[in-house]
Coordinates of C-alpha atoms in Angstrom, one line a residue:
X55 CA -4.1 59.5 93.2
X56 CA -2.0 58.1 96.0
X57 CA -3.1 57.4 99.3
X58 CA -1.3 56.3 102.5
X59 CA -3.5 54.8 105.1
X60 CA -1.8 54.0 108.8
X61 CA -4.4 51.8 110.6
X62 CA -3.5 51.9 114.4
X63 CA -4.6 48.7 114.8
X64 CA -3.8 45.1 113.2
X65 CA -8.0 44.1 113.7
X66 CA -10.8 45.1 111.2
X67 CA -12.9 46.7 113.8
X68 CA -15.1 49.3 113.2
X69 CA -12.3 52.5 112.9
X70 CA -10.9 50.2 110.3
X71 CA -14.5 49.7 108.4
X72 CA -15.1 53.2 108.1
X73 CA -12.0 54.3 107.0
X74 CA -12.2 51.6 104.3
X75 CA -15.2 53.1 103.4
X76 CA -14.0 56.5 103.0
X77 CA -11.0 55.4 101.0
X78 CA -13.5 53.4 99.0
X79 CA -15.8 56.3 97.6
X80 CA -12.6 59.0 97.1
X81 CA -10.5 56.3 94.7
X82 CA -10.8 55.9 91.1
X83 CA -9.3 53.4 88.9
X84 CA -5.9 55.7 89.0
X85 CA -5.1 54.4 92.3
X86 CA -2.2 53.3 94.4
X87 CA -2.3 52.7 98.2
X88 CA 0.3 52.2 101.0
X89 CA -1.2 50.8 104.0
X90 CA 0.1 50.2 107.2
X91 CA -1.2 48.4 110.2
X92 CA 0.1 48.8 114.1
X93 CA 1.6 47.1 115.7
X94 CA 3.4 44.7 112.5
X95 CA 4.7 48.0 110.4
X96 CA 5.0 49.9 113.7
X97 CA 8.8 50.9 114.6
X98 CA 10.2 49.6 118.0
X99 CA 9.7 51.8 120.9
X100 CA 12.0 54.9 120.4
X101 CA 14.5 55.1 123.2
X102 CA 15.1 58.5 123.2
X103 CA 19.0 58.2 121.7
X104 CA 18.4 61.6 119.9
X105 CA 20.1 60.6 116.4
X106 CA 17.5 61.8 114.3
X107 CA 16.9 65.3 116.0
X108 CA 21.3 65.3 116.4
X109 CA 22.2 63.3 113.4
X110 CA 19.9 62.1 111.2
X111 CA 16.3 60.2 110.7
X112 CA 18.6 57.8 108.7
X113 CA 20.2 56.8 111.8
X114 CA 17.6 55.9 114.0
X115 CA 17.8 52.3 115.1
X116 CA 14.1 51.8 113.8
X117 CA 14.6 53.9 110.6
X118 CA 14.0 51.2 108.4
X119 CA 10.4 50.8 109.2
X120 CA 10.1 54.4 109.9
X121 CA 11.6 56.0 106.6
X122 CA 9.3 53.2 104.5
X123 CA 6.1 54.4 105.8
X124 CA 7.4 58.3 105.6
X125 CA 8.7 57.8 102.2
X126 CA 4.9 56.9 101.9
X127 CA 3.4 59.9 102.8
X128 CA 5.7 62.1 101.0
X129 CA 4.6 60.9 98.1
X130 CA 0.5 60.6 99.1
X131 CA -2.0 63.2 98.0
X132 CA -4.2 62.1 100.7
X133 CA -2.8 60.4 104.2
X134 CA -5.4 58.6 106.2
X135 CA -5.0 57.6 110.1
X136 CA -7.1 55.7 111.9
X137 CA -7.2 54.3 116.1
X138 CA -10.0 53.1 118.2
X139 CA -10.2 54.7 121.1
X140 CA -8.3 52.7 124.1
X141 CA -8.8 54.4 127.3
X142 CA -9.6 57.7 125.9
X143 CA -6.8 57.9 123.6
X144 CA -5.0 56.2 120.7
X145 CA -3.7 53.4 120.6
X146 CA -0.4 52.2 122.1
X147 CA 1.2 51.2 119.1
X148 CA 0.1 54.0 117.2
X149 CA 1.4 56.8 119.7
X150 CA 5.0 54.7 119.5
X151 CA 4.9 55.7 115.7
X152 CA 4.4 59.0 115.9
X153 CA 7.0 59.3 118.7
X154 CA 9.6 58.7 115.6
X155 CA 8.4 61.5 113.4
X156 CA 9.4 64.4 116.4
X157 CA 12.4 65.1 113.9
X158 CA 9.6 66.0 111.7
X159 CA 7.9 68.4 113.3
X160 CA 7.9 72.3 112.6
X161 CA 10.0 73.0 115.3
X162 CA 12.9 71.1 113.6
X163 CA 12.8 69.8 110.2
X164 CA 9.7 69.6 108.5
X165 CA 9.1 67.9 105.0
X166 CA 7.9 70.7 102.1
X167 CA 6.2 67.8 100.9
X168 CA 3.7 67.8 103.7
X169 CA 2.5 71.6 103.3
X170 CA 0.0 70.6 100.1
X171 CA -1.5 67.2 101.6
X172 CA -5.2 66.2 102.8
X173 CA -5.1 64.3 106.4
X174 CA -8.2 62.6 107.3
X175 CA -8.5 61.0 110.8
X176 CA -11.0 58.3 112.4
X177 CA -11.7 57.1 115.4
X178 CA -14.2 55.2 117.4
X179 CA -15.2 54.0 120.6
X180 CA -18.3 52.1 122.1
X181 CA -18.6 54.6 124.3
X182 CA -17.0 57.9 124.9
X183 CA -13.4 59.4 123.9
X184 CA -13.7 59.4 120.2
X185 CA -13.6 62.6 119.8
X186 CA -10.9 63.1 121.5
X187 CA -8.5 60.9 119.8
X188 CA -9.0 62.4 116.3
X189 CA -8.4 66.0 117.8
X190 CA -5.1 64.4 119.0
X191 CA -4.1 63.0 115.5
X192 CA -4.8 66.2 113.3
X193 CA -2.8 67.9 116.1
X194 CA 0.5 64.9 114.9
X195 CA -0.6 66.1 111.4
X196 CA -0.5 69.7 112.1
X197 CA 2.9 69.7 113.7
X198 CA 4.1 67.7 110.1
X199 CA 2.5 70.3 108.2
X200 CA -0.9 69.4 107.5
X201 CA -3.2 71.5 108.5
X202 CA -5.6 70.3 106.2
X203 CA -7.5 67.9 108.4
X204 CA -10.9 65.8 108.2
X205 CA -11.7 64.9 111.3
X206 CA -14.2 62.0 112.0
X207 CA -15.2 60.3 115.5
X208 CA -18.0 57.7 116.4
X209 CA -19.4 56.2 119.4
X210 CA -20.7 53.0 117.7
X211 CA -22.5 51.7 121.0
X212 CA -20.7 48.1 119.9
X213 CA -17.6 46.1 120.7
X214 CA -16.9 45.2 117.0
X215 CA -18.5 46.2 114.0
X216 CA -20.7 43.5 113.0
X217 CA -23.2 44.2 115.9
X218 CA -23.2 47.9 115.7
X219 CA -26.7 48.4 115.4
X220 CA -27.7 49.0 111.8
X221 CA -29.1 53.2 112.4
X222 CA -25.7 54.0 113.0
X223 CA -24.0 52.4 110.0
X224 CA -26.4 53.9 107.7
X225 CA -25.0 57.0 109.7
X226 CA -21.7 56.6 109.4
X227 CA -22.5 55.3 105.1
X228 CA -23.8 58.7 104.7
X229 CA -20.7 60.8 107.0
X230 CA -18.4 58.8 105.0
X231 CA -19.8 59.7 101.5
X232 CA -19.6 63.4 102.7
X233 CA -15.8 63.1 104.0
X234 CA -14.8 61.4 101.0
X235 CA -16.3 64.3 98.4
X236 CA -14.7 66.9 100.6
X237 CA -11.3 65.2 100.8
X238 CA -11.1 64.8 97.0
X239 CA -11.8 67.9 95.9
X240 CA -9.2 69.5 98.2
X241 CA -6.3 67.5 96.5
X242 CA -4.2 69.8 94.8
X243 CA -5.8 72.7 96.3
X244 CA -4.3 72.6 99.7
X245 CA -3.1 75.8 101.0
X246 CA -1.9 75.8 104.7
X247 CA -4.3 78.2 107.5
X248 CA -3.8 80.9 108.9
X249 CA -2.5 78.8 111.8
X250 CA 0.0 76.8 110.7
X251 CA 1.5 80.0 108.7
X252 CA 2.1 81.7 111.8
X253 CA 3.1 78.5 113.7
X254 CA 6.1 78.1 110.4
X255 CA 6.9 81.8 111.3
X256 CA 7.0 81.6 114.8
X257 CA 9.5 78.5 114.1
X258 CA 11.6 80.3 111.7
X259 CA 12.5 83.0 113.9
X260 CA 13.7 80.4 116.3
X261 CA 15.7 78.6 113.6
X262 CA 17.4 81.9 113.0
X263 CA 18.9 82.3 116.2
X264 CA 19.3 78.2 116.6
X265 CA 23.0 77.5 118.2
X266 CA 21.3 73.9 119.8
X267 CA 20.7 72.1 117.0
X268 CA 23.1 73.2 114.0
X269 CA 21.7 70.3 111.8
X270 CA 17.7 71.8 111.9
X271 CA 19.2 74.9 111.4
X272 CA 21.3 74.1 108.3
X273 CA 18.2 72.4 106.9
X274 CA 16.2 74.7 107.0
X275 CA 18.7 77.4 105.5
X276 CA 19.5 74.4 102.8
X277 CA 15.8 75.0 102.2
X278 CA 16.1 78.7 101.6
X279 CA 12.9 79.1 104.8
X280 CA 15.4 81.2 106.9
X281 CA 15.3 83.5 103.8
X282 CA 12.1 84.5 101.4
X283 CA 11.3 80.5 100.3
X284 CA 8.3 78.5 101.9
X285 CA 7.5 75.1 101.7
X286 CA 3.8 76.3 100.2

C-alpha cells in the first residue's frame, strides 16, 4: 500500500499527531510513504502566469516541487492532508499548494488516476474552525477527483499537543482507530458518488463546446471522456 501524506505544517502539533496515528493503524509491513511538509516542500507562491492551464503543468515556474508531490499521489492508494486551523482556515502555505493543482481540477484536466483514491483530511484547532477547514480540503480533493473523503476535525482545547488534556486523546485514539478501518477497506473499492459523476458530466459537456482552452479540450478527447470512456 502506498500512501502520500501532505502535512500543512513543518511543526508536530496535534493535526500532525493524529494523522500519524491514523497512518499508523491503516499500514502493514507492505508500506511505502511520501510525505510532505509546508512550507519546505511547498511550491513558491503561484503568480498567476497561466502556463499550466495554457501550456502545460510542466511549465510552471514551481513545477518541480509541484510535479514531485503530484507524481506522489498518482501513484497513492490512500492520500492524507492535514492543517491546523489558522484563523478559521488552512494554513497559508498549504492553500499556496493547492493554488498549483487548479490545472487539475474537473473543469480542466483531471488525472484518471485520482477517480479510484481514498482522501482523508485533519484538522484541528484549540478552539473553533476545525470543522471548517476539513470541509474545505475534501472540497480540493473533490475538484481532483476524489470524492472519496474521510473527514476528521478536533477542538483539542490546547496550544500543542503535549497538554491536550488526556480525555480527549483517548478520544481522538479511539476516532483514529475507526478512520483508519474505514479507510483501508475502501482501497481498491473506490467508486466515485453520485456527485462527482454528475459534476464530470456537467464538465464534459463544457469540454465539448471548449474553443478557450484548446489544450483541456484535446486532453480530454486524448482521453476518449468527450466520447463513451471515463476515468472510473
Amino acid at each position: 500500500m502506498k500512501i502520500t501524506v501532505i502535512h500543512g505544517q513543518s511543526h508536530k502539533g496535534s493535526s500532525y499527531q493524529i494523522t500519524n496515528q491514523i497512518i499508523n493503524k491503516i499500514l502493514s509491513d507492505d508500506k511505502e510513504i511520501y510525505e510532505y511538509f509546508m512550507p519546505s516542500d511547498t511550491p513558491k507562491f503561484c503568480v498567476g502566469c497561466y502556463k499550466c492551464f495554457n501550456e502545460s503543468e510542466n511549465d510552471c515556474p514551481q513545477a518541480q516541487k509541484v510535479q514531485k508531490i503530484v507524481r506522489s499521489m498518482e501513484l497513492s492508494d490512500i492520500i492524507v492532508i492535514d492543517s491546523p486551523t489558522y484563523c478559521y482556515a488552512m494554513t497559508g502555505q498549504l492553500k499556496t499548494f493547492f493554488d498549483h493543482l487548479g490545472y487539475m481540477w474537473l473543469s480542466h484536466r483531471p488525472k484518471e488516476a485520482m477517480f479510484n483514491k481514498v482522501g482523508i483530511v485533519v484538522s484541528t484547532a484549540s478552539g473553533a474552525g476545525a470543522n471548517k477547514v476539513t470541509k474545505a480540503l475534501a472540497q480540493q480533493m473533490f475538484w481532483m477527483g476524489i470524492s472519496n473523503v474521510f473527514q476528521y476535525s478536533k477542538s483539542v482545547n490546547a496550544s500543542s499537543w503535549e497538554t491536550v488534556p488526556d480525555k480527549i486523546k483517548e478520544s481522538i485514539e479511539k476516532d483514529t482507530s475507526k478512520i483508519s478501518v474505514k479507510a483501508k477497506a475502501k482501497v481498491g473499492k473506490v467508486s466515485p458518488n453520485f456527485r462527482l459523476k454528475f459534476m464530470f458530466t456537467i464538465m464534459r459537456m463544457m469540454q465539448k463546446s471548449n474553443d478557450w482552452n484548446i489544450v483541456d479540450k484535446n486532453y480530454w478527447k486524448e482521453n476518449g471522456w468527450l466520447d463513451k470512456k471515463r476515468p472510473w
